[in-house]
CSV table of C-alpha atoms in Angstrom, one decimal:
chain,number,residue,atom,x,y,z
A,14,LEU,CA,0.5,-49.3,-3.4
A,15,ILE,CA,0.9,-50.7,-6.9
A,16,ALA,CA,-0.3,-47.3,-8.3
A,17,GLY,CA,2.5,-45.6,-6.3
A,18,PHE,CA,5.1,-48.0,-7.6
A,19,VAL,CA,3.8,-47.4,-11.2
A,20,ALA,CA,3.9,-43.6,-10.8
A,21,ALA,CA,7.4,-43.3,-9.3
A,22,PRO,CA,9.6,-44.2,-12.2
A,23,ASN,CA,7.5,-42.1,-14.6
A,24,ARG,CA,8.2,-39.0,-12.5
A,25,GLY,CA,11.9,-39.4,-13.3
A,26,LEU,CA,11.2,-40.1,-16.9
A,27,LEU,CA,9.0,-37.1,-17.4
A,28,ALA,CA,11.9,-35.0,-15.9
A,29,CYS,CA,14.3,-36.5,-18.4
A,30,PHE,CA,12.2,-35.9,-21.4
A,31,ASP,CA,11.3,-32.2,-21.2
A,32,ALA,CA,8.4,-30.5,-22.9
A,33,GLN,CA,10.5,-28.5,-25.3
A,34,ARG,CA,12.7,-31.2,-26.9
A,35,SER,CA,10.3,-34.2,-26.7
A,36,PRO,CA,6.8,-33.0,-25.9
A,37,ASP,CA,5.1,-36.3,-26.9
A,38,LEU,CA,7.2,-38.4,-24.5
A,39,HIS,CA,6.9,-35.8,-21.8
A,40,LEU,CA,3.1,-35.9,-22.1
A,41,LEU,CA,3.1,-39.7,-22.0
A,42,PHE,CA,5.1,-39.8,-18.8
A,43,VAL,CA,3.0,-37.0,-17.3
A,44,LEU,CA,-0.1,-39.1,-17.9
A,45,LEU,CA,1.7,-42.2,-16.5
A,46,PHE,CA,2.7,-40.3,-13.4
A,47,PHE,CA,-0.4,-38.2,-12.5
A,48,LEU,CA,-3.1,-40.7,-13.2
A,49,PRO,CA,-1.7,-43.5,-10.9
A,50,CYS,CA,-1.1,-40.7,-8.3
A,51,VAL,CA,-4.8,-40.0,-8.3
A,52,VAL,CA,-5.5,-43.6,-7.7
A,53,TYR,CA,-2.9,-43.9,-5.0
A,54,LEU,CA,-4.0,-40.9,-3.1
A,55,PHE,CA,-7.6,-41.9,-3.0
A,56,ALA,CA,-6.8,-45.5,-2.1
A,57,ILE,CA,-4.7,-44.4,0.9
A,58,LYS,CA,-7.4,-41.9,1.9
A,59,SER,CA,-10.0,-44.8,1.8
A,60,VAL,CA,-7.8,-46.9,4.1
A,61,TYR,CA,-7.8,-44.0,6.5
A,62,GLU,CA,-11.6,-43.7,6.2
A,63,LEU,CA,-11.9,-47.4,7.1
A,64,LEU,CA,-9.6,-47.0,10.1
A,65,LEU,CA,-11.7,-44.0,11.3
A,66,ALA,CA,-14.9,-46.0,10.9
A,67,ARG,CA,-13.4,-48.8,12.8
A,68,ALA,CA,-12.2,-46.4,15.6
A,69,GLU,CA,-15.7,-44.8,15.8
A,70,ARG,CA,-17.4,-48.2,16.0
A,71,SER,CA,-15.1,-49.3,18.8
A,72,LYS,CA,-15.6,-45.9,20.5
A,73,SER,CA,-19.4,-46.2,20.3
A,74,ASP,CA,-19.6,-49.8,21.5
A,75,GLY,CA,-17.2,-49.1,24.4
A,76,SER,CA,-14.4,-51.4,23.4
A,77,MET,CA,-12.0,-48.5,23.0
A,78,ALA,CA,-9.9,-48.0,26.1
A,79,ASP,CA,-10.8,-44.8,28.0
A,80,ASP,CA,-7.2,-43.8,28.5
A,81,THR,CA,-5.6,-40.6,27.2
A,82,ARG,CA,-3.5,-42.4,24.6
A,83,SER,CA,-6.5,-43.9,22.8
A,84,PHE,CA,-8.2,-40.5,22.7
A,85,LYS,CA,-5.1,-38.9,21.2
A,86,SER,CA,-4.8,-41.7,18.7
A,87,TYR,CA,-8.5,-41.2,17.7
A,88,THR,CA,-8.0,-37.4,17.4
A,89,SER,CA,-4.8,-37.8,15.3
A,90,LEU,CA,-6.7,-40.1,13.0
A,91,ARG,CA,-9.5,-37.6,12.5
A,92,THR,CA,-7.1,-34.8,11.9
A,93,SER,CA,-5.0,-36.8,9.5
A,94,LEU,CA,-8.0,-37.9,7.5
A,95,ALA,CA,-9.5,-34.4,7.4
A,96,TRP,CA,-6.2,-33.1,5.8
A,97,LYS,CA,-6.0,-36.0,3.4
A,98,ARG,CA,-9.6,-35.5,2.2
A,99,LEU,CA,-8.9,-31.8,1.6
A,100,ILE,CA,-5.6,-32.5,-0.2
A,101,CYS,CA,-7.1,-35.3,-2.4
A,102,ASN,CA,-10.0,-33.1,-3.5
A,103,ILE,CA,-7.7,-30.2,-4.4
A,104,PHE,CA,-5.3,-32.6,-6.1
A,105,LEU,CA,-8.1,-34.1,-8.2
A,106,VAL,CA,-9.4,-30.7,-9.3
A,107,SER,CA,-5.9,-29.4,-10.2
A,108,VAL,CA,-5.0,-32.6,-12.1
A,109,THR,CA,-8.3,-32.3,-14.0
A,110,LEU,CA,-7.5,-28.7,-14.9
A,111,TYR,CA,-4.0,-29.6,-15.8
A,112,LEU,CA,-4.6,-32.7,-18.0
A,113,PRO,CA,-8.0,-33.2,-19.6
A,114,VAL,CA,-9.3,-29.7,-19.5
A,115,GLY,CA,-5.9,-28.0,-20.2
A,116,MET,CA,-5.1,-30.5,-23.0
A,117,TYR,CA,-8.5,-29.8,-24.6
A,118,PHE,CA,-7.7,-26.1,-25.0
A,119,VAL,CA,-4.1,-26.5,-26.4
A,120,THR,CA,-3.9,-26.0,-30.1
A,121,ASP,CA,-0.1,-26.4,-30.6
A,122,TRP,CA,2.0,-28.7,-28.4
A,123,TYR,CA,5.2,-27.6,-30.1
A,124,ASP,CA,4.9,-23.8,-29.8
A,125,TYR,CA,3.9,-22.7,-26.4
A,126,SER,CA,3.7,-19.0,-27.4
A,127,LYS,CA,0.5,-19.7,-29.4
A,128,ASP,CA,-1.4,-20.8,-26.3
A,129,LEU,CA,0.4,-18.8,-23.6
A,130,VAL,CA,-2.6,-18.3,-21.3
A,131,VAL,CA,-3.6,-22.0,-21.5
A,132,HIS,CA,-0.1,-23.2,-20.8
A,133,THR,CA,0.3,-20.7,-18.0
A,134,CYS,CA,-3.0,-22.0,-16.4
A,135,ARG,CA,-1.8,-25.6,-16.9
A,136,ALA,CA,1.6,-24.8,-15.3
A,137,VAL,CA,-0.2,-23.3,-12.3
A,138,ALA,CA,-2.4,-26.4,-12.0
A,139,GLN,CA,0.6,-28.6,-12.4
A,140,HIS,CA,2.4,-26.8,-9.5
A,141,VAL,CA,-0.7,-27.0,-7.3
A,142,SER,CA,-0.8,-30.8,-8.1
A,143,VAL,CA,2.8,-31.3,-7.1
A,144,PHE,CA,2.3,-29.2,-3.9
A,145,CYS,CA,-0.7,-31.4,-3.0
A,146,LEU,CA,1.5,-34.5,-3.4
A,147,CYS,CA,4.0,-33.0,-1.0
A,148,ALA,CA,1.3,-31.9,1.4
A,149,PHE,CA,-0.3,-35.4,1.3
A,150,PHE,CA,2.9,-37.0,2.3
A,151,GLY,CA,3.5,-34.2,4.8
A,152,SER,CA,0.1,-35.0,6.4
A,153,MET,CA,1.7,-38.3,7.4
A,154,TYR,CA,3.2,-36.2,10.2
A,155,PHE,CA,-0.1,-36.7,12.1
A,156,ASP,CA,0.4,-40.5,11.8
A,157,PHE,CA,3.7,-40.6,13.5
A,158,GLY,CA,2.6,-38.8,16.7
A,159,ASP,CA,-0.2,-40.4,18.7
A,160,LEU,CA,-1.8,-42.4,16.0
A,161,GLU,CA,-1.7,-46.2,16.6
A,162,PHE,CA,-2.5,-48.6,13.8
A,163,ILE,CA,-3.9,-51.9,15.0
A,164,VAL,CA,-3.6,-54.7,12.5
A,165,VAL,CA,-5.9,-57.6,13.2
A,166,GLN,CA,-4.9,-60.9,11.6
A,167,GLY,CA,-7.0,-64.0,11.4
């Protein structure tokens, strides 16, 4: 959750400082946005994995109710987690291609015409990364249907 809070304002700041007029600040805010997003997405995915493991334990030991609602909730959790795993892995690959790999091949940060192919590949990876963020939050659709979170305190 903290990683999500850290990433959010940096998204606005990287939009304010564009790559043409202030490439150094833009790059700083890109790093401060995407790296916490990687942490946030994988942290949320791990919470879903824990919920699924708990649901599978309660299903196997018979403590899960045998009604239709419990079955739908379990199915929604499996579907949601499957999408989140796929999206997180694609996001990690695209961010890796966009930042460390893409940055390694850039020779001039101030003149994009010198590294046109590299910057084009980085732009594609950037757009895939942003699409993955939208898809990750879109996968929350599965959570609003039949999925029931049970919080145990104590």
